[in-house]
Amino acid sequence: MNNTTSQEHSFNEAAQSLPELTTDDPMFDDIRHYRDDEVPAVVKRVINDSSLLGGLARNMFPSLPKFMHPVLKPVIRHILRKKFAKITDIRGCQEYVARFMEGVIRNSTDGFTYEGFDKLDPAKGYLFISNHRDISLDPAFIDMCCFYNKLDTVKIAIGDNLLRLPVATDLMKLNKSFIVKRSLSSVKDKIKAFSELSAYIGTAIRENHNVWIAQREGRAKDGNDATEDAILKMFYMYGKKLKMSFPEYVKSLNIVPVSISYEFDPGDVMKARELYEKSRNGNYTKSEFEDIDSIVSGIKGYKGRVHVSAGGPLTGDYQDAAALAKAIDTFIYSHYQLFPSVLVAAGHDENVSEMDRARFLERINRAPEELRPYMMRMYGAPYFNYERCVSELKSASQECQV
């Protein structure tokens, strides 16, 4: 019996010691995404949602006066009905999103490249853990990599802070998003929610579904991608119930680290403003729908080149969350693409063309002056993380040889 088969056997054997769970179990009804049989009713509800129709009217016809928007709603509803007429299941939703993402890639990037996904087994479920730069695009680009490599698209972990509007919840759950309850206040409720989340993720992997979750809560606004131990400890809550050791359970999750690189961050100014306000006032208060604005700007904004790199499943004997976090960070840092924007910001632009240097500096100089230092540090951080990571790997290799 090979090592992988042994891990699967151990996981399944342990799971059988508890009441049988599936991702459709009623205990997950408050966090799971929609099932195929629920899709037609939800699509109908989305198409008739007044807040969505109003938002689309403002977005599609920004120059028209507000009093005209109600007149446009029936027209937009008719367009949506035609577009969504054939969507009757989750796969249909995913295919629509894939076509939408192809438009995003075509209209707002200078090219999208990826690597590593062709080495993954379509018959297995993987837990993809990536750095987090964009609320909706990080999992969307990973989904495209899966789509192009005939892998199952990912179940997406999304915070309930993004689901203030019922229609937003519907749209996310149609796109295979499951809910991470971040807004709970009591410790007891948080532990219960994390235990449920852990069981859902573990069960999804056992059923050979793919899952995506960011390495941290919230985006890396300063450009420093770092995996939070707390997320990895949450994974193990279900493993503990199965009476599996931390190293054993981690192997059963088939964790695939993913490094996502954007040449230009559409949200760079918004992120820099938040950092500036925090440094100046000690805190920053988001506006009610700021996260929704970030999603829209991320989708529509210019991104330059985008690259996604996936590793193989982590198979080391990681004894604790800190060791696992280190392995994930090492992959992300060492596979981050050092685009000209990164090199110029870091002051290591010897081999950058004048055109690329000028293009980046022009972007920085369009921002308010007080935000520019924050943007430069944000763009430059991956270079220093990469250099430190490569240096550590080189040292470790030399020690092994000795």
Tab-separated table of C-alpha atoms in Angstrom:
chain	number	residue	atom	x	y	z
A	1	MET	CA	0.000	0.000	0.000
A	2	ASN	CA	1.553	3.362	-1.030
A	3	ASN	CA	1.690	6.387	1.264
A	4	THR	CA	-1.247	8.246	-0.345
A	5	THR	CA	-3.518	5.204	-0.228
A	6	SER	CA	-2.515	4.653	3.395
A	7	GLN	CA	-3.487	8.253	4.276
A	8	GLU	CA	-6.879	7.906	2.568
A	9	HIS	CA	-7.518	4.598	4.345
A	10	SER	CA	-6.594	6.157	7.708
A	11	PHE	CA	-8.871	9.167	7.100
A	12	ASN	CA	-11.832	7.051	5.985
A	13	GLU	CA	-11.364	4.621	8.854
A	14	ALA	CA	-11.318	7.489	11.349
A	15	ALA	CA	-14.359	9.141	9.755
A	16	GLN	CA	-16.357	5.953	10.144
A	17	SER	CA	-15.959	6.180	13.917
A	18	LEU	CA	-18.227	9.285	13.886
A	19	PRO	CA	-21.807	9.628	12.586
A	20	GLU	CA	-21.615	9.570	8.781
A	21	LEU	CA	-21.341	13.068	7.346
A	22	THR	CA	-21.772	14.475	3.851
A	23	THR	CA	-21.507	18.075	2.700
A	24	ASP	CA	-25.297	17.996	2.159
A	25	ASP	CA	-25.920	17.096	5.807
A	26	PRO	CA	-28.535	19.395	7.452
A	27	MET	CA	-25.919	20.489	10.019
A	28	PHE	CA	-24.202	22.430	7.188
A	29	ASP	CA	-27.347	24.099	5.835
A	30	ASP	CA	-26.390	27.488	7.284
A	31	ILE	CA	-22.983	27.570	5.574
A	32	ARG	CA	-23.059	25.338	2.469
A	33	HIS	CA	-23.522	26.551	-1.114
A	34	TYR	CA	-26.691	25.792	-3.060
A	35	ARG	CA	-27.470	22.337	-4.426
A	36	ASP	CA	-28.529	21.706	-8.022
A	37	ASP	CA	-32.196	21.296	-7.065
A	38	GLU	CA	-32.196	24.750	-5.423
A	39	VAL	CA	-30.694	26.634	-8.364
A	40	PRO	CA	-33.808	27.414	-10.512
A	41	ALA	CA	-35.685	29.112	-7.634
A	42	VAL	CA	-32.597	31.086	-6.573
A	43	VAL	CA	-31.867	32.263	-10.141
A	44	LYS	CA	-35.474	33.456	-10.422
A	45	ARG	CA	-35.123	35.327	-7.118
A	46	VAL	CA	-31.848	36.958	-8.231
A	47	ILE	CA	-33.296	38.100	-11.556
A	48	ASN	CA	-36.182	39.823	-9.745
A	49	ASP	CA	-34.099	41.428	-6.988
A	50	SER	CA	-34.736	45.175	-7.014
A	51	SER	CA	-31.406	46.117	-5.402
A	52	LEU	CA	-29.464	44.119	-8.021
A	53	LEU	CA	-31.442	45.627	-10.891
A	54	GLY	CA	-30.882	49.116	-9.496
A	55	GLY	CA	-27.159	48.496	-9.067
A	56	LEU	CA	-26.852	47.200	-12.614
A	57	ALA	CA	-28.754	50.223	-13.928
A	58	ARG	CA	-26.304	52.574	-12.189
A	59	ASN	CA	-23.315	50.574	-13.406
A	60	MET	CA	-24.440	50.065	-16.996
A	61	PHE	CA	-25.776	53.614	-17.509
A	62	PRO	CA	-23.756	55.860	-15.148
A	63	SER	CA	-24.423	59.015	-17.162
A	64	LEU	CA	-28.212	58.736	-16.923
A	65	PRO	CA	-30.011	60.654	-14.130
A	66	LYS	CA	-31.192	58.563	-11.144
A	67	PHE	CA	-34.891	59.051	-11.894
A	68	MET	CA	-34.363	57.025	-15.084
A	69	HIS	CA	-33.080	53.925	-13.260
A	70	PRO	CA	-36.555	52.534	-12.332
A	71	VAL	CA	-37.534	52.731	-16.001
A	72	LEU	CA	-34.474	50.613	-16.918
A	73	LYS	CA	-35.160	47.835	-14.403
A	74	PRO	CA	-37.665	45.894	-16.561
A	75	VAL	CA	-35.243	46.066	-19.517
A	76	ILE	CA	-32.371	44.736	-17.431
A	77	ARG	CA	-34.610	42.026	-15.953
A	78	HIS	CA	-35.482	40.905	-19.487
A	79	ILE	CA	-31.781	40.764	-20.421
A	80	LEU	CA	-30.973	38.711	-17.311
A	81	ARG	CA	-33.808	36.268	-18.025
A	82	LYS	CA	-32.407	35.629	-21.497
A	83	LYS	CA	-28.852	35.203	-20.177
A	84	PHE	CA	-29.815	32.861	-17.342
A	85	ALA	CA	-32.624	30.963	-19.083
A	86	LYS	CA	-30.564	27.784	-19.476
A	87	ILE	CA	-28.957	27.813	-16.023
A	88	THR	CA	-30.590	25.012	-14.050
A	89	ASP	CA	-27.730	23.652	-11.946
A	90	ILE	CA	-24.443	24.621	-10.302
A	91	ARG	CA	-22.397	23.512	-13.311
A	92	GLY	CA	-24.403	25.878	-15.506
A	93	CYS	CA	-23.621	28.704	-13.069
A	94	GLN	CA	-19.931	27.815	-13.139
A	95	GLU	CA	-19.826	27.757	-16.941
A	96	TYR	CA	-21.429	31.210	-16.992
A	97	VAL	CA	-18.824	32.491	-14.506
A	98	ALA	CA	-16.040	30.966	-16.652
A	99	ARG	CA	-17.298	32.866	-19.714
A	100	PHE	CA	-17.508	36.023	-17.614
A	101	MET	CA	-13.945	35.507	-16.348
A	102	GLU	CA	-12.668	35.040	-19.902
A	103	GLY	CA	-14.048	38.513	-20.581
A	104	VAL	CA	-12.326	39.878	-17.457
A	105	ILE	CA	-9.018	38.342	-18.588
A	106	ARG	CA	-9.447	39.699	-22.112
A	107	ASN	CA	-10.495	43.220	-21.064
A	108	SER	CA	-8.476	43.941	-17.920
A	109	THR	CA	-5.223	41.945	-18.111
A	110	ASP	CA	-2.189	41.718	-20.369
A	111	GLY	CA	-2.288	37.942	-20.124
A	112	PHE	CA	-3.118	35.182	-17.673
A	113	THR	CA	-0.672	32.305	-17.128
A	114	TYR	CA	-0.645	29.370	-14.723
A	115	GLU	CA	1.383	26.296	-13.809
A	116	GLY	CA	1.213	23.186	-11.645
A	117	PHE	CA	-2.471	22.354	-12.051
A	118	ASP	CA	-1.796	19.805	-14.787
A	119	LYS	CA	0.065	17.669	-12.224
A	120	LEU	CA	-3.019	17.282	-9.988
A	121	ASP	CA	-5.323	14.249	-10.119
A	122	PRO	CA	-8.894	15.106	-11.280
A	123	ALA	CA	-10.213	12.173	-9.230
A	124	LYS	CA	-9.004	13.650	-5.934
A	125	GLY	CA	-10.086	16.552	-3.777
A	126	TYR	CA	-7.550	19.217	-2.829
A	127	LEU	CA	-7.500	22.027	-0.289
A	128	PHE	CA	-6.045	25.020	-2.151
A	129	ILE	CA	-4.530	27.644	0.163
A	130	SER	CA	-3.370	30.838	-1.540
A	131	ASN	CA	-2.175	34.315	-0.726
A	132	HIS	CA	-5.003	36.829	-0.654
A	133	ARG	CA	-4.888	40.007	-2.758
A	134	ASP	CA	-8.384	40.327	-4.261
A	135	ILE	CA	-11.696	39.398	-2.622
A	136	SER	CA	-13.334	37.685	-5.585
A	137	LEU	CA	-10.606	37.268	-8.214
A	138	ASP	CA	-8.212	35.080	-6.187
A	139	PRO	CA	-10.603	32.093	-6.149
A	140	ALA	CA	-11.937	33.012	-9.607
A	141	PHE	CA	-8.486	32.718	-11.188
A	142	ILE	CA	-7.888	29.415	-9.378
A	143	ASP	CA	-11.252	28.234	-10.707
A	144	MET	CA	-10.129	29.109	-14.236
A	145	CYS	CA	-6.954	27.059	-13.733
A	146	CYS	CA	-9.107	24.120	-12.608
A	147	PHE	CA	-11.535	24.678	-15.489
A	148	TYR	CA	-8.729	24.646	-18.076
A	149	ASN	CA	-7.198	21.502	-16.563
A	150	LYS	CA	-10.474	19.545	-16.259
A	151	LEU	CA	-10.359	19.638	-12.462
A	152	ASP	CA	-13.463	20.151	-10.342
A	153	THR	CA	-13.937	23.846	-9.558
A	154	VAL	CA	-13.422	24.892	-5.943
A	155	LYS	CA	-15.825	25.374	-3.088
A	156	ILE	CA	-14.964	28.934	-1.995
A	157	ALA	CA	-14.633	30.020	1.642
A	158	ILE	CA	-16.112	33.506	1.986
A	159	GLY	CA	-16.584	35.692	5.056
A	160	ASP	CA	-20.101	36.641	6.119
A	161	ASN	CA	-18.984	40.301	6.126
A	162	LEU	CA	-19.431	40.199	2.341
A	163	LEU	CA	-23.007	38.958	2.565
A	164	ARG	CA	-24.899	41.934	3.933
A	165	LEU	CA	-27.267	41.958	0.964
A	166	PRO	CA	-29.462	38.852	0.434
A	167	VAL	CA	-28.803	38.972	-3.318
A	168	ALA	CA	-25.039	38.963	-2.661
A	169	THR	CA	-25.498	35.795	-0.587
A	170	ASP	CA	-27.479	34.196	-3.416
A	171	LEU	CA	-24.884	35.065	-6.059
A	172	MET	CA	-21.977	33.811	-3.948
A	173	LYS	CA	-23.721	30.553	-3.023
A	174	LEU	CA	-24.615	29.929	-6.679
A	175	ASN	CA	-20.861	30.113	-7.335
A	176	LYS	CA	-20.065	27.345	-4.805
A	177	SER	CA	-19.224	29.699	-1.943
A	178	PHE	CA	-19.631	28.474	1.627
A	179	ILE	CA	-19.811	30.829	4.576
A	180	VAL	CA	-17.156	31.587	7.182
A	181	LYS	CA	-18.900	33.175	10.172
A	182	ARG	CA	-16.605	36.034	11.158
A	183	SER	CA	-19.147	38.361	12.754
A	184	LEU	CA	-19.928	36.237	15.824
A	185	SER	CA	-19.127	37.898	19.148
A	186	SER	CA	-19.211	35.175	21.822
A	187	VAL	CA	-16.289	32.765	22.180
A	188	LYS	CA	-18.700	29.820	22.495
A	189	ASP	CA	-20.418	30.683	19.197
A	190	LYS	CA	-17.075	31.160	17.448
A	191	ILE	CA	-15.779	27.753	18.567
A	192	LYS	CA	-19.003	26.098	17.418
A	193	ALA	CA	-18.840	27.859	14.038
A	194	PHE	CA	-15.159	26.950	13.499
A	195	SER	CA	-15.876	23.330	14.418
A	196	GLU	CA	-18.684	23.232	11.845
A	197	LEU	CA	-16.459	24.872	9.227
A	198	SER	CA	-13.648	22.409	9.932
A	199	ALA	CA	-15.995	19.453	9.549
A	200	TYR	CA	-17.396	20.846	6.287
A	201	ILE	CA	-13.939	21.309	4.764
A	202	GLY	CA	-12.718	17.892	5.913
A	203	THR	CA	-15.858	16.193	4.633
A	204	ALA	CA	-15.632	17.985	1.275
A	205	ILE	CA	-12.059	16.739	0.774
A	206	ARG	CA	-13.076	13.194	1.764
A	207	GLU	CA	-15.801	13.394	-0.921
A	208	ASN	CA	-13.076	14.415	-3.426
A	209	HIS	CA	-14.282	17.990	-3.825
A	210	ASN	CA	-11.807	20.858	-4.253
A	211	VAL	CA	-11.863	23.661	-1.678
A	212	TRP	CA	-10.231	27.114	-1.646
A	213	ILE	CA	-9.489	29.240	1.371
A	214	ALA	CA	-7.204	32.251	1.768
A	215	GLN	CA	-4.092	31.910	3.919
A	216	ARG	CA	-5.352	34.692	6.177
A	217	GLU	CA	-8.474	36.569	7.173
A	218	GLY	CA	-8.562	39.676	5.009
A	219	ARG	CA	-6.338	40.689	2.129
A	220	ALA	CA	-2.604	41.357	2.494
A	221	LYS	CA	-2.917	45.110	2.121
A	222	ASP	CA	0.773	45.780	2.800
A	223	GLY	CA	1.937	43.161	0.266
A	224	ASN	CA	3.221	40.791	2.962
A	225	ASP	CA	1.591	37.411	2.398
A	226	ALA	CA	1.608	35.418	5.640
A	227	THR	CA	-0.379	32.320	6.600
A	228	GLU	CA	-2.302	32.633	9.854
A	229	ASP	CA	-1.784	29.746	12.282
A	230	ALA	CA	-5.385	30.121	13.474
A	231	ILE	CA	-6.769	29.004	10.106
A	232	LEU	CA	-4.608	25.882	10.114
A	233	LYS	CA	-5.621	25.095	13.696
A	234	MET	CA	-9.250	25.404	12.605
A	235	PHE	CA	-8.675	22.706	9.958
A	236	TYR	CA	-7.496	20.315	12.658
A	237	MET	CA	-10.602	20.653	14.853
A	238	TYR	CA	-12.288	17.947	12.770
A	239	GLY	CA	-9.108	15.872	12.665
A	240	LYS	CA	-9.038	15.948	16.453
A	241	LYS	CA	-12.585	14.572	16.551
A	242	LEU	CA	-11.422	11.784	14.254
A	243	LYS	CA	-8.608	11.101	16.762
A	244	MET	CA	-5.965	11.651	14.080
A	245	SER	CA	-2.599	13.271	14.786
A	246	PHE	CA	-1.936	16.726	13.332
A	247	PRO	CA	0.612	15.456	10.747
A	248	GLU	CA	-1.658	12.579	9.719
A	249	TYR	CA	-4.730	14.760	9.286
A	250	VAL	CA	-2.846	17.467	7.376
A	251	LYS	CA	-1.700	14.861	4.837
A	252	SER	CA	-5.288	13.650	4.391
A	253	LEU	CA	-6.401	17.165	3.371
A	254	ASN	CA	-4.178	17.182	0.252
A	255	ILE	CA	-3.148	20.796	0.884
A	256	VAL	CA	-1.947	22.541	-2.283
A	257	PRO	CA	-0.218	25.905	-1.727
A	258	VAL	CA	-0.922	28.475	-4.449
A	259	SER	CA	0.913	31.704	-5.247
A	260	ILE	CA	-1.124	34.374	-7.069
A	261	SER	CA	0.705	37.338	-8.615
A	262	TYR	CA	-0.868	40.505	-10.046
A	263	GLU	CA	1.387	42.918	-11.910
A	264	PHE	CA	-0.936	45.765	-10.916
A	265	ASP	CA	-3.412	45.670	-8.036
A	266	PRO	CA	-6.712	47.359	-8.973
A	267	GLY	CA	-7.274	48.025	-5.274
A	268	ASP	CA	-3.842	49.494	-4.561
A	269	VAL	CA	-5.097	53.023	-3.815
A	270	MET	CA	-7.928	51.798	-1.572
A	271	LYS	CA	-5.534	49.542	0.355
A	272	ALA	CA	-2.967	52.326	0.709
A	273	ARG	CA	-5.644	54.698	1.999
A	274	GLU	CA	-6.624	52.193	4.690
A	275	LEU	CA	-2.983	51.801	5.764
A	276	TYR	CA	-2.505	55.583	5.765
A	277	GLU	CA	-5.618	56.194	7.891
A	278	LYS	CA	-4.565	53.504	10.378
A	279	SER	CA	-1.076	54.998	10.738
A	280	ARG	CA	-2.483	58.504	11.111
A	281	ASN	CA	-5.567	57.881	13.274
A	282	GLY	CA	-4.894	54.469	14.798
A	283	ASN	CA	-7.907	52.883	13.142
A	284	TYR	CA	-9.889	52.693	9.924
A	285	THR	CA	-13.663	52.327	9.590
A	286	LYS	CA	-14.980	50.797	6.392
A	287	SER	CA	-18.031	52.287	4.732
A	288	GLU	CA	-21.092	50.017	4.631
A	289	PHE	CA	-20.531	48.610	1.148
A	290	GLU	CA	-16.776	49.179	0.815
A	291	ASP	CA	-16.080	45.449	0.354
A	292	ILE	CA	-18.601	45.355	-2.510
A	293	ASP	CA	-16.865	48.373	-4.072
A	294	SER	CA	-13.555	46.492	-3.743
A	295	ILE	CA	-15.024	43.490	-5.556
A	296	VAL	CA	-16.278	45.671	-8.414
A	297	SER	CA	-12.995	47.604	-8.737
A	298	GLY	CA	-11.028	44.341	-8.661
A	299	ILE	CA	-13.066	42.889	-11.502
A	300	LYS	CA	-13.105	46.003	-13.680
A	301	GLY	CA	-9.666	47.428	-12.858
A	302	TYR	CA	-6.508	46.958	-14.918
A	303	LYS	CA	-4.311	44.131	-13.610
A	304	GLY	CA	-1.456	43.896	-16.107
A	305	ARG	CA	-0.156	40.326	-16.136
A	306	VAL	CA	-1.575	37.703	-13.785
A	307	HIS	CA	0.176	34.440	-12.884
A	308	VAL	CA	-1.024	31.543	-10.716
A	309	SER	CA	1.373	28.819	-9.549
A	310	ALA	CA	0.184	25.658	-7.761
A	311	GLY	CA	2.435	23.276	-5.874
A	312	GLY	CA	2.032	19.583	-5.228
A	313	PRO	CA	0.110	18.425	-2.131
A	314	LEU	CA	2.164	18.969	1.026
A	315	THR	CA	3.380	15.621	2.352
A	316	GLY	CA	5.781	16.641	5.124
A	317	ASP	CA	5.338	15.549	8.736
A	318	TYR	CA	4.323	18.984	9.996
A	319	GLN	CA	4.077	18.739	13.764
A	320	ASP	CA	2.083	21.912	14.336
A	321	ALA	CA	0.358	24.837	12.636
A	322	ALA	CA	3.505	26.995	12.699
A	323	ALA	CA	5.501	24.401	10.737
A	324	LEU	CA	2.679	24.017	8.201
A	325	ALA	CA	2.329	27.797	7.831
A	326	LYS	CA	6.059	28.034	7.164
A	327	ALA	CA	5.802	25.462	4.349
A	328	ILE	CA	2.871	27.294	2.737
A	329	ASP	CA	4.615	30.672	2.982
A	330	THR	CA	7.828	29.229	1.529
A	331	PHE	CA	5.991	28.072	-1.567
A	332	ILE	CA	4.071	31.337	-1.998
A	333	TYR	CA	7.171	33.524	-1.599
A	334	SER	CA	9.411	31.424	-3.837
A	335	HIS	CA	6.831	31.230	-6.649
A	336	TYR	CA	5.660	34.840	-6.644
A	337	GLN	CA	6.277	36.427	-10.047
A	338	LEU	CA	8.646	39.381	-9.727
A	339	PHE	CA	6.981	41.612	-12.302
A	340	PRO	CA	8.603	44.986	-13.161
A	341	SER	CA	6.198	46.688	-10.723
A	342	VAL	CA	7.694	44.630	-7.873
A	343	LEU	CA	11.297	45.240	-8.931
A	344	VAL	CA	10.902	49.006	-9.377
A	345	ALA	CA	9.117	49.370	-6.033
A	346	ALA	CA	11.845	47.336	-4.304
A	347	GLY	CA	14.637	49.388	-5.877
A	348	HIS	CA	16.062	46.429	-7.799
A	349	ASP	CA	15.114	47.476	-11.312
A	350	GLU	CA	18.475	47.122	-13.075
A	351	ASN	CA	16.979	44.834	-15.723
A	352	VAL	CA	13.631	46.598	-16.055
A	353	SER	CA	12.939	48.394	-19.322
A	354	GLU	CA	12.406	52.159	-19.325
A	355	MET	CA	8.885	51.629	-20.634
A	356	ASP	CA	7.924	49.280	-17.758
A	357	ARG	CA	9.553	51.570	-15.187
A	358	ALA	CA	7.751	54.628	-16.538
A	359	ARG	CA	4.411	52.805	-16.696
A	360	PHE	CA	4.640	51.767	-13.039
A	361	LEU	CA	5.823	55.146	-11.765
A	362	GLU	CA	3.067	56.880	-13.704
A	363	ARG	CA	0.533	54.696	-11.868
A	364	ILE	CA	2.084	55.539	-8.496
A	365	ASN	CA	2.209	59.271	-9.269
A	366	ARG	CA	-1.499	59.342	-10.158
A	367	ALA	CA	-2.274	58.496	-6.521
A	368	PRO	CA	-2.494	61.177	-3.797
A	369	GLU	CA	1.002	62.031	-2.602
A	370	GLU	CA	0.464	60.834	0.972
A	371	LEU	CA	-0.468	57.337	-0.284
A	372	ARG	CA	2.519	56.780	-2.575
A	373	PRO	CA	4.971	55.470	0.074
A	374	TYR	CA	2.399	52.875	1.153
A	375	MET	CA	1.852	51.760	-2.438
A	376	MET	CA	5.595	51.435	-3.040
A	377	ARG	CA	6.025	49.276	0.066
A	378	MET	CA	2.979	47.213	-0.927
A	379	TYR	CA	4.366	46.458	-4.384
A	380	GLY	CA	7.946	45.921	-3.169
A	381	ALA	CA	7.212	43.531	-0.267
A	382	PRO	CA	7.090	40.305	-2.389
A	383	TYR	CA	10.647	40.947	-3.608
A	384	PHE	CA	12.070	41.021	-0.080
A	385	ASN	CA	10.002	37.992	0.945
A	386	TYR	CA	11.267	36.151	-2.147
A	387	GLU	CA	14.896	37.043	-1.443
A	388	ARG	CA	14.664	36.005	2.212
A	389	CYS	CA	12.922	32.762	1.290
A	390	VAL	CA	15.456	31.821	-1.395
A	391	SER	CA	18.299	32.610	1.009
A	392	GLU	CA	16.783	30.347	3.699
A	393	LEU	CA	16.266	27.526	1.197
A	394	LYS	CA	19.877	27.853	0.033
A	395	SER	CA	21.163	27.745	3.619
A	396	ALA	CA	19.032	24.707	4.432
A	397	SER	CA	20.312	22.926	1.307
A	398	GLN	CA	23.943	23.633	2.277
A	399	GLU	CA	23.346	22.322	5.797
A	400	CYS	CA	21.887	19.091	4.383
A	401	GLN	CA	24.930	18.613	2.181
A	402	VAL	CA	27.262	19.054	5.145
